[in-house]
PDB file of C-alpha atoms in Angstrom:
ATOM      1  CA  MET D   1      50.721 318.889 220.052  1.00 50.00           C
ATOM      2  CA  ALA D   2      53.901 318.109 218.147  1.00 56.00           C
ATOM      3  CA  LYS D   3      56.725 316.496 220.084  1.00 68.00           C
ATOM      4  CA  ILE D   4      59.815 318.663 220.553  1.00 73.00           C
ATOM      5  CA  GLN D   5      63.223 317.001 220.561  1.00 68.00           C
ATOM      6  CA  ALA D   6      65.645 319.035 222.690  1.00 75.00           C
ATOM      7  CA  LEU D   7      69.255 317.929 222.215  1.00 63.00           C
ATOM      8  CA  SER D   8      72.279 318.792 224.325  1.00 64.00           C
ATOM      9  CA  VAL D   9      75.524 319.965 222.710  1.00 65.00           C
ATOM     10  CA  GLN D  10      77.003 316.493 223.263  1.00 62.00           C
ATOM     11  CA  GLN D  11      74.007 314.810 221.613  1.00 54.00           C
ATOM     12  CA  CYS D  12      74.282 317.165 218.616  1.00 54.00           C
ATOM     13  CA  LEU D  13      77.973 316.353 218.223  1.00 54.00           C
ATOM     14  CA  LEU D  14      77.267 312.627 218.405  1.00 55.00           C
ATOM     15  CA  GLN D  15      74.710 312.992 215.599  1.00 57.00           C
ATOM     16  CA  LYS D  16      77.250 314.515 213.212  1.00 57.00           C
ATOM     17  CA  LYS D  17      77.318 312.568 209.967  1.00 58.00           C
ATOM     18  CA  PRO D  18      80.630 311.153 208.768  1.00 59.00           C
ATOM     19  CA  GLN D  19      82.569 313.023 206.110  1.00 62.00           C
ATOM     20  CA  PHE D  20      84.671 311.322 203.471  1.00 66.00           C
ATOM     21  CA  GLU D  21      88.046 312.336 202.123  1.00 75.00           C
ATOM     22  CA  VAL D  22      87.686 312.778 198.390  1.00 87.00           C
ATOM     23  CA  SER D  23      90.221 313.341 195.636  1.00 92.00           C
ATOM     24  CA  GLU D  24      91.880 316.753 195.399  1.00 94.00           C
ATOM     25  CA  LYS D  25      89.837 317.857 192.363  1.00 95.00           C
ATOM     26  CA  TRP D  26      86.571 317.187 194.169  1.00 96.00           C
ATOM     27  CA  ARG D  27      87.769 318.725 197.439  1.00 94.00           C
ATOM     28  CA  ALA D  28      88.763 321.931 195.638  1.00 96.00           C
ATOM     29  CA  SER D  29      85.260 322.230 194.176  1.00 96.00           C
ATOM     30  CA  ALA D  30      82.904 320.795 196.818  1.00 95.00           C
ATOM     31  CA  GLY D  31      84.906 320.029 199.981  1.00 93.00           C
ATOM     32  CA  ASP D  32      84.832 316.649 201.725  1.00 88.00           C
ATOM     33  CA  PHE D  33      81.457 314.989 201.205  1.00 82.00           C
ATOM     34  CA  GLU D  34      79.069 314.200 204.050  1.00 86.00           C
ATOM     35  CA  ALA D  35      76.878 311.098 204.046  1.00 89.00           C
ATOM     36  CA  GLY D  36      73.160 311.844 203.788  1.00 92.00           C
ATOM     37  CA  SER D  37      73.602 315.148 201.963  1.00 94.00           C
ATOM     38  CA  VAL D  38      71.447 316.511 199.142  1.00 97.00           C
ATOM     39  CA  TRP D  39      73.006 317.625 195.858  1.00 98.00           C
ATOM     40  CA  MET D  40      71.026 319.748 193.418  1.00 98.00           C
ATOM     41  CA  VAL D  41      72.389 319.779 189.853  1.00 98.00           C
ATOM     42  CA  TRP D  42      70.833 321.873 187.101  1.00 98.00           C
ATOM     43  CA  GLY D  43      71.751 323.207 183.676  1.00 97.00           C
ATOM     44  CA  GLY D  44      70.711 323.419 180.060  1.00 94.00           C
ATOM     45  CA  SER D  45      70.615 320.530 177.626  1.00 92.00           C
ATOM     46  CA  SER D  46      73.977 319.355 176.217  1.00 92.00           C
ATOM     47  CA  HIS D  47      76.061 321.304 178.728  1.00 96.00           C
ATOM     48  CA  GLY D  48      77.434 318.291 180.621  1.00 96.00           C
ATOM     49  CA  LYS D  49      74.941 317.591 183.437  1.00 97.00           C
ATOM     50  CA  THR D  50      74.858 313.834 182.921  1.00 96.00           C
ATOM     51  CA  SER D  51      78.633 313.619 182.569  1.00 97.00           C
ATOM     52  CA  PHE D  52      79.082 315.620 185.775  1.00 98.00           C
ATOM     53  CA  VAL D  53      76.655 313.442 187.724  1.00 98.00           C
ATOM     54  CA  LEU D  54      78.296 310.250 186.472  1.00 98.00           C
ATOM     55  CA  GLN D  55      81.716 311.560 187.497  1.00 98.00           C
ATOM     56  CA  LEU D  56      80.272 312.344 190.928  1.00 97.00           C
ATOM     57  CA  CYS D  57      78.797 308.837 191.134  1.00 98.00           C
ATOM     58  CA  LYS D  58      82.175 307.360 190.239  1.00 97.00           C
ATOM     59  CA  GLU D  59      83.856 309.335 193.030  1.00 96.00           C
ATOM     60  CA  LEU D  60      81.200 308.203 195.516  1.00 96.00           C
ATOM     61  CA  CYS D  61      81.781 304.600 194.468  1.00 96.00           C
ATOM     62  CA  ARG D  62      85.521 305.090 194.873  1.00 94.00           C
ATOM     63  CA  ILE D  63      85.123 306.151 198.508  1.00 93.00           C
ATOM     64  CA  GLY D  64      82.822 303.218 199.285  1.00 93.00           C
ATOM     65  CA  PHE D  65      79.249 304.250 198.452  1.00 95.00           C
ATOM     66  CA  ARG D  66      76.762 302.025 196.662  1.00 97.00           C
ATOM     67  CA  VAL D  67      75.063 304.269 194.100  1.00 98.00           C
ATOM     68  CA  ALA D  68      71.791 303.855 192.177  1.00 98.00           C
ATOM     69  CA  TYR D  69      71.048 306.090 189.189  1.00 98.00           C
ATOM     70  CA  ASN D  70      67.329 306.352 188.377  1.00 97.00           C
ATOM     71  CA  GLN D  71      67.415 307.355 184.720  1.00 96.00           C
ATOM     72  CA  MET D  72      63.854 308.596 184.214  1.00 95.00           C
ATOM     73  CA  GLU D  73      64.389 310.991 181.328  1.00 88.00           C
ATOM     74  CA  GLU D  74      65.876 308.838 178.580  1.00 85.00           C
ATOM     75  CA  GLY D  75      66.106 305.402 180.164  1.00 86.00           C
ATOM     76  CA  VAL D  76      69.099 303.265 179.247  1.00 89.00           C
ATOM     77  CA  ALA D  77      69.437 304.895 175.827  1.00 90.00           C
ATOM     78  CA  LYS D  78      72.621 304.916 173.745  1.00 93.00           C
ATOM     79  CA  SER D  79      73.423 308.506 174.720  1.00 93.00           C
ATOM     80  CA  PHE D  80      73.369 307.498 178.376  1.00 95.00           C
ATOM     81  CA  THR D  81      75.415 304.326 177.926  1.00 95.00           C
ATOM     82  CA  ASP D  82      77.930 306.341 175.871  1.00 96.00           C
ATOM     83  CA  ALA D  83      78.195 308.816 178.746  1.00 95.00           C
ATOM     84  CA  MET D  84      78.730 305.908 181.141  1.00 96.00           C
ATOM     85  CA  MET D  85      81.556 304.605 178.971  1.00 96.00           C
ATOM     86  CA  ARG D  86      83.219 308.040 178.807  1.00 96.00           C
ATOM     87  CA  ALA D  87      83.035 308.302 182.594  1.00 97.00           C
ATOM     88  CA  GLY D  88      84.546 304.828 183.028  1.00 97.00           C
ATOM     89  CA  MET D  89      81.633 303.571 185.109  1.00 97.00           C
ATOM     90  CA  ASP D  90      82.675 299.969 184.462  1.00 95.00           C
ATOM     91  CA  GLU D  91      85.382 300.560 187.080  1.00 96.00           C
ATOM     92  CA  CYS D  92      82.657 300.844 189.738  1.00 96.00           C
ATOM     93  CA  ARG D  93      81.597 297.228 189.195  1.00 89.00           C
ATOM     94  CA  ARG D  94      78.682 296.279 191.485  1.00 92.00           C
ATOM     95  CA  ARG D  95      78.773 299.529 193.455  1.00 96.00           C
ATOM     96  CA  PHE D  96      76.869 301.295 190.672  1.00 97.00           C
ATOM     97  CA  VAL D  97      73.481 300.274 189.275  1.00 97.00           C
ATOM     98  CA  VAL D  98      71.051 301.932 186.869  1.00 97.00           C
ATOM     99  CA  LEU D  99      67.316 301.927 187.549  1.00 96.00           C
ATOM    100  CA  ASN D 100      65.581 302.103 184.181  1.00 94.00           C
ATOM    101  CA  ASN D 101      62.808 304.699 184.593  1.00 94.00           C
ATOM    102  CA  ALA D 102      61.610 303.260 187.910  1.00 96.00           C
ATOM    103  CA  PRO D 103      58.572 304.958 189.527  1.00 96.00           C
ATOM    104  CA  MET D 104      59.623 306.744 192.713  1.00 97.00           C
ATOM    105  CA  GLU D 105      57.151 304.727 194.809  1.00 97.00           C
ATOM    106  CA  ASP D 106      58.911 301.545 193.687  1.00 97.00           C
ATOM    107  CA  VAL D 107      62.308 303.104 194.339  1.00 97.00           C
ATOM    108  CA  ALA D 108      61.223 303.914 197.894  1.00 97.00           C
ATOM    109  CA  GLU D 109      60.253 300.294 198.542  1.00 97.00           C
ATOM    110  CA  TRP D 110      63.512 299.064 197.015  1.00 97.00           C
ATOM    111  CA  LEU D 111      65.622 301.417 199.139  1.00 97.00           C
ATOM    112  CA  LYS D 112      64.070 300.026 202.318  1.00 95.00           C
ATOM    113  CA  LYS D 113      65.746 296.704 201.628  1.00 93.00           C
ATOM    114  CA  ARG D 114      69.204 296.035 203.005  1.00 89.00           C
ATOM    115  CA  ARG D 115      72.337 296.750 200.968  1.00 89.00           C
ATOM    116  CA  THR D 116      70.623 298.434 198.046  1.00 94.00           C
ATOM    117  CA  ALA D 117      72.161 301.920 197.756  1.00 97.00           C
ATOM    118  CA  ASP D 118      73.760 304.602 199.923  1.00 96.00           C
ATOM    119  CA  ALA D 119      73.185 307.279 197.280  1.00 97.00           C
ATOM    120  CA  LEU D 120      70.404 307.820 194.749  1.00 98.00           C
ATOM    121  CA  VAL D 121      70.345 309.942 191.594  1.00 98.00           C
ATOM    122  CA  ILE D 122      66.926 311.229 190.481  1.00 98.00           C
ATOM    123  CA  ASP D 123      67.253 312.246 186.817  1.00 96.00           C
ATOM    124  CA  SER D 124      65.278 314.324 186.454  1.00 94.00           C
ATOM    125  CA  ILE D 125      63.008 315.816 189.099  1.00 97.00           C
ATOM    126  CA  GLN D 126      60.701 317.007 186.302  1.00 97.00           C
ATOM    127  CA  TYR D 127      60.318 313.490 184.880  1.00 96.00           C
ATOM    128  CA  SER D 128      59.812 312.029 188.364  1.00 96.00           C
ATOM    129  CA  GLY D 129      56.526 313.935 188.640  1.00 95.00           C
ATOM    130  CA  MET D 130      57.245 314.657 192.301  1.00 97.00           C
ATOM    131  CA  LYS D 131      55.821 317.725 193.961  1.00 97.00           C
ATOM    132  CA  TYR D 132      57.829 319.381 196.709  1.00 97.00           C
ATOM    133  CA  ARG D 133      55.778 317.825 199.517  1.00 97.00           C
ATOM    134  CA  GLU D 134      56.342 314.381 197.976  1.00 97.00           C
ATOM    135  CA  TYR D 135      60.057 315.048 197.733  1.00 97.00           C
ATOM    136  CA  ARG D 136      60.086 316.129 201.400  1.00 97.00           C
ATOM    137  CA  ALA D 137      58.323 312.927 202.452  1.00 97.00           C
ATOM    138  CA  PHE D 138      60.828 310.880 200.449  1.00 97.00           C
ATOM    139  CA  ARG D 139      63.728 312.831 201.940  1.00 96.00           C
ATOM    140  CA  ASP D 140      62.411 312.427 205.482  1.00 95.00           C
ATOM    141  CA  THR D 141      62.129 308.665 204.960  1.00 96.00           C
ATOM    142  CA  PHE D 142      65.704 308.323 203.692  1.00 96.00           C
ATOM    143  CA  ARG D 143      67.668 310.824 205.775  1.00 93.00           C
ATOM    144  CA  ASN D 144      70.684 308.509 205.756  1.00 92.00           C
ATOM    145  CA  LYS D 145      70.836 308.389 201.949  1.00 96.00           C
ATOM    146  CA  THR D 146      72.727 310.849 199.788  1.00 96.00           C
ATOM    147  CA  LEU D 147      70.364 312.275 197.165  1.00 98.00           C
ATOM    148  CA  ILE D 148      71.524 313.761 193.870  1.00 98.00           C
ATOM    149  CA  VAL D 149      68.627 315.575 192.223  1.00 98.00           C
ATOM    150  CA  VAL D 150      69.014 316.589 188.573  1.00 98.00           C
ATOM    151  CA  SER D 151      66.908 319.392 187.113  1.00 97.00           C
ATOM    152  CA  HIS D 152      66.284 321.175 183.839  1.00 97.00           C
ATOM    153  CA  ALA D 153      67.168 324.864 183.843  1.00 97.00           C
ATOM    154  CA  ASP D 154      65.229 328.034 183.190  1.00 95.00           C
ATOM    155  CA  GLY D 155      68.020 330.452 182.353  1.00 93.00           C
ATOM    156  CA  LEU D 156      70.449 330.322 185.291  1.00 94.00           C
ATOM    157  CA  GLU D 157      67.848 328.874 187.673  1.00 95.00           C
ATOM    158  CA  PRO D 158      66.402 325.369 188.164  1.00 97.00           C
ATOM    159  CA  SER D 159      63.161 324.947 186.247  1.00 96.00           C
ATOM    160  CA  GLY D 160      59.916 324.858 188.225  1.00 96.00           C
ATOM    161  CA  ASN D 161      58.863 325.484 191.807  1.00 96.00           C
ATOM    162  CA  THR D 162      59.729 321.993 193.035  1.00 97.00           C
ATOM    163  CA  ALA D 163      63.302 322.188 191.757  1.00 97.00           C
ATOM    164  CA  LYS D 164      63.760 325.701 193.120  1.00 97.00           C
ATOM    165  CA  SER D 165      62.545 324.612 196.561  1.00 97.00           C
ATOM    166  CA  ILE D 166      64.888 321.610 196.580  1.00 97.00           C
ATOM    167  CA  ARG D 167      67.777 323.902 195.696  1.00 96.00           C
ATOM    168  CA  TYR D 168      67.227 325.825 198.928  1.00 94.00           C
ATOM    169  CA  ASP D 169      67.335 322.546 200.894  1.00 91.00           C
ATOM    170  CA  ALA D 170      70.443 321.221 199.181  1.00 96.00           C
ATOM    171  CA  SER D 171      73.801 321.010 200.921  1.00 95.00           C
ATOM    172  CA  VAL D 172      75.561 321.238 197.564  1.00 97.00           C
ATOM    173  CA  LYS D 173      74.178 323.355 194.721  1.00 98.00           C
ATOM    174  CA  VAL D 174      75.642 322.780 191.248  1.00 98.00           C
ATOM    175  CA  ARG D 175      74.942 324.850 188.139  1.00 98.00           C
ATOM    176  CA  VAL D 176      76.326 323.294 184.964  1.00 98.00           C
ATOM    177  CA  GLU D 177      77.139 325.395 181.922  1.00 97.00           C
ATOM    178  CA  GLY D 178      79.553 324.846 179.044  1.00 97.00           C
ATOM    179  CA  TYR D 179      81.082 321.682 180.544  1.00 97.00           C
ATOM    180  CA  LYS D 180      81.920 323.425 183.803  1.00 97.00           C
ATOM    181  CA  ALA D 181      80.172 322.933 187.131  1.00 98.00           C
ATOM    182  CA  PHE D 182      79.859 325.958 189.409  1.00 98.00           C
ATOM    183  CA  ILE D 183      79.452 324.603 192.922  1.00 97.00           C
ATOM    184  CA  THR D 184      78.255 326.171 196.169  1.00 97.00           C
ATOM    185  CA  SER D 185      78.852 323.704 199.001  1.00 95.00           C
ATOM    186  CA  ARG D 186      78.419 323.773 202.757  1.00 93.00           C
ATOM    187  CA  TYR D 187      81.566 321.668 202.968  1.00 91.00           C
ATOM    188  CA  GLY D 188      84.000 324.101 201.353  1.00 92.00           C
ATOM    189  CA  GLY D 189      85.567 324.104 197.933  1.00 93.00           C
ATOM    190  CA  GLY D 190      84.384 326.718 195.462  1.00 93.00           C
ATOM    191  CA  GLU D 191      86.650 326.099 192.477  1.00 96.00           C
ATOM    192  CA  PRO D 192      84.816 325.516 189.170  1.00 96.00           C
ATOM    193  CA  PHE D 193      84.836 321.821 188.254  1.00 97.00           C
ATOM    194  CA  THR D 194      85.827 321.099 184.668  1.00 97.00           C
ATOM    195  CA  ILE D 195      83.700 318.269 183.304  1.00 98.00           C
ATOM    196  CA  TRP D 196      85.286 318.053 179.851  1.00 96.00           C
ATOM    197  CA  GLU D 197      88.391 320.124 179.148  1.00 95.00           C
ATOM    198  CA  TYR D 198      88.016 320.444 175.368  1.00 95.00           C
ATOM    199  CA  GLY D 199      84.313 321.297 175.541  1.00 96.00           C
ATOM    200  CA  ALA D 200      84.884 323.848 178.308  1.00 96.00           C
ATOM    201  CA  VAL D 201      87.668 325.630 176.430  1.00 95.00           C
ATOM    202  CA  LYS D 202      85.616 325.670 173.234  1.00 95.00           C
ATOM    203  CA  TYR D 203      82.581 327.108 175.058  1.00 96.00           C
ATOM    204  CA  TRP D 204      84.282 329.645 177.331  1.00 94.00           C
ATOM    205  CA  GLY D 205      87.133 330.570 175.015  1.00 89.00           C
ATOM    206  CA  PHE D 206      89.744 330.288 177.747  1.00 68.00           C
ATOM    207  CA  ASN D 207      90.951 327.819 180.343  1.00 52.00           C
ATOM    208  CA  GLU D 208      90.240 328.770 183.957  1.00 50.00           C
TER     209      GLU D 208
END
């Protein structure tokens, strides 16, 4: 028989995860971030997903997170390093590291060590090869870590059953299109996040 954990109101309040005050642009779009949350980011190719995620990583570093980006799709290719330069990731110094196409089993072992990362980017869930049950096991092991899961898109939806299931779990859901991020967050916000002003205006034809 499974064990049931019954918590009092006081115990629930004590378990509340800390939130972090973020810059005004991020607060307007996603609210104040909570440690240990799950972000799901999806969109078509060349619409700004990587740039958005790197900007998010930079903000997490700014408020004190150590962030690891597991680049599984293209590795440390020129397109990725160019995106890092545009995002100014050099300002993060040692708070930001890139894992070059690391298998998720190895990432799990690495995360168990002290002072590795508070947040992990999985780019992409399709290239990770993870099924939903494997993702759930990983998530259950690292409840204190913030996870940012990147997915391909099928139209306006994440591509594949695993990505769609993770979207339902996510605290922050982000659809990227035309260099804008459309965010649904449990923490507030709601304003579209402009990733690249020129690209967004050129795509949408107006400036929101």
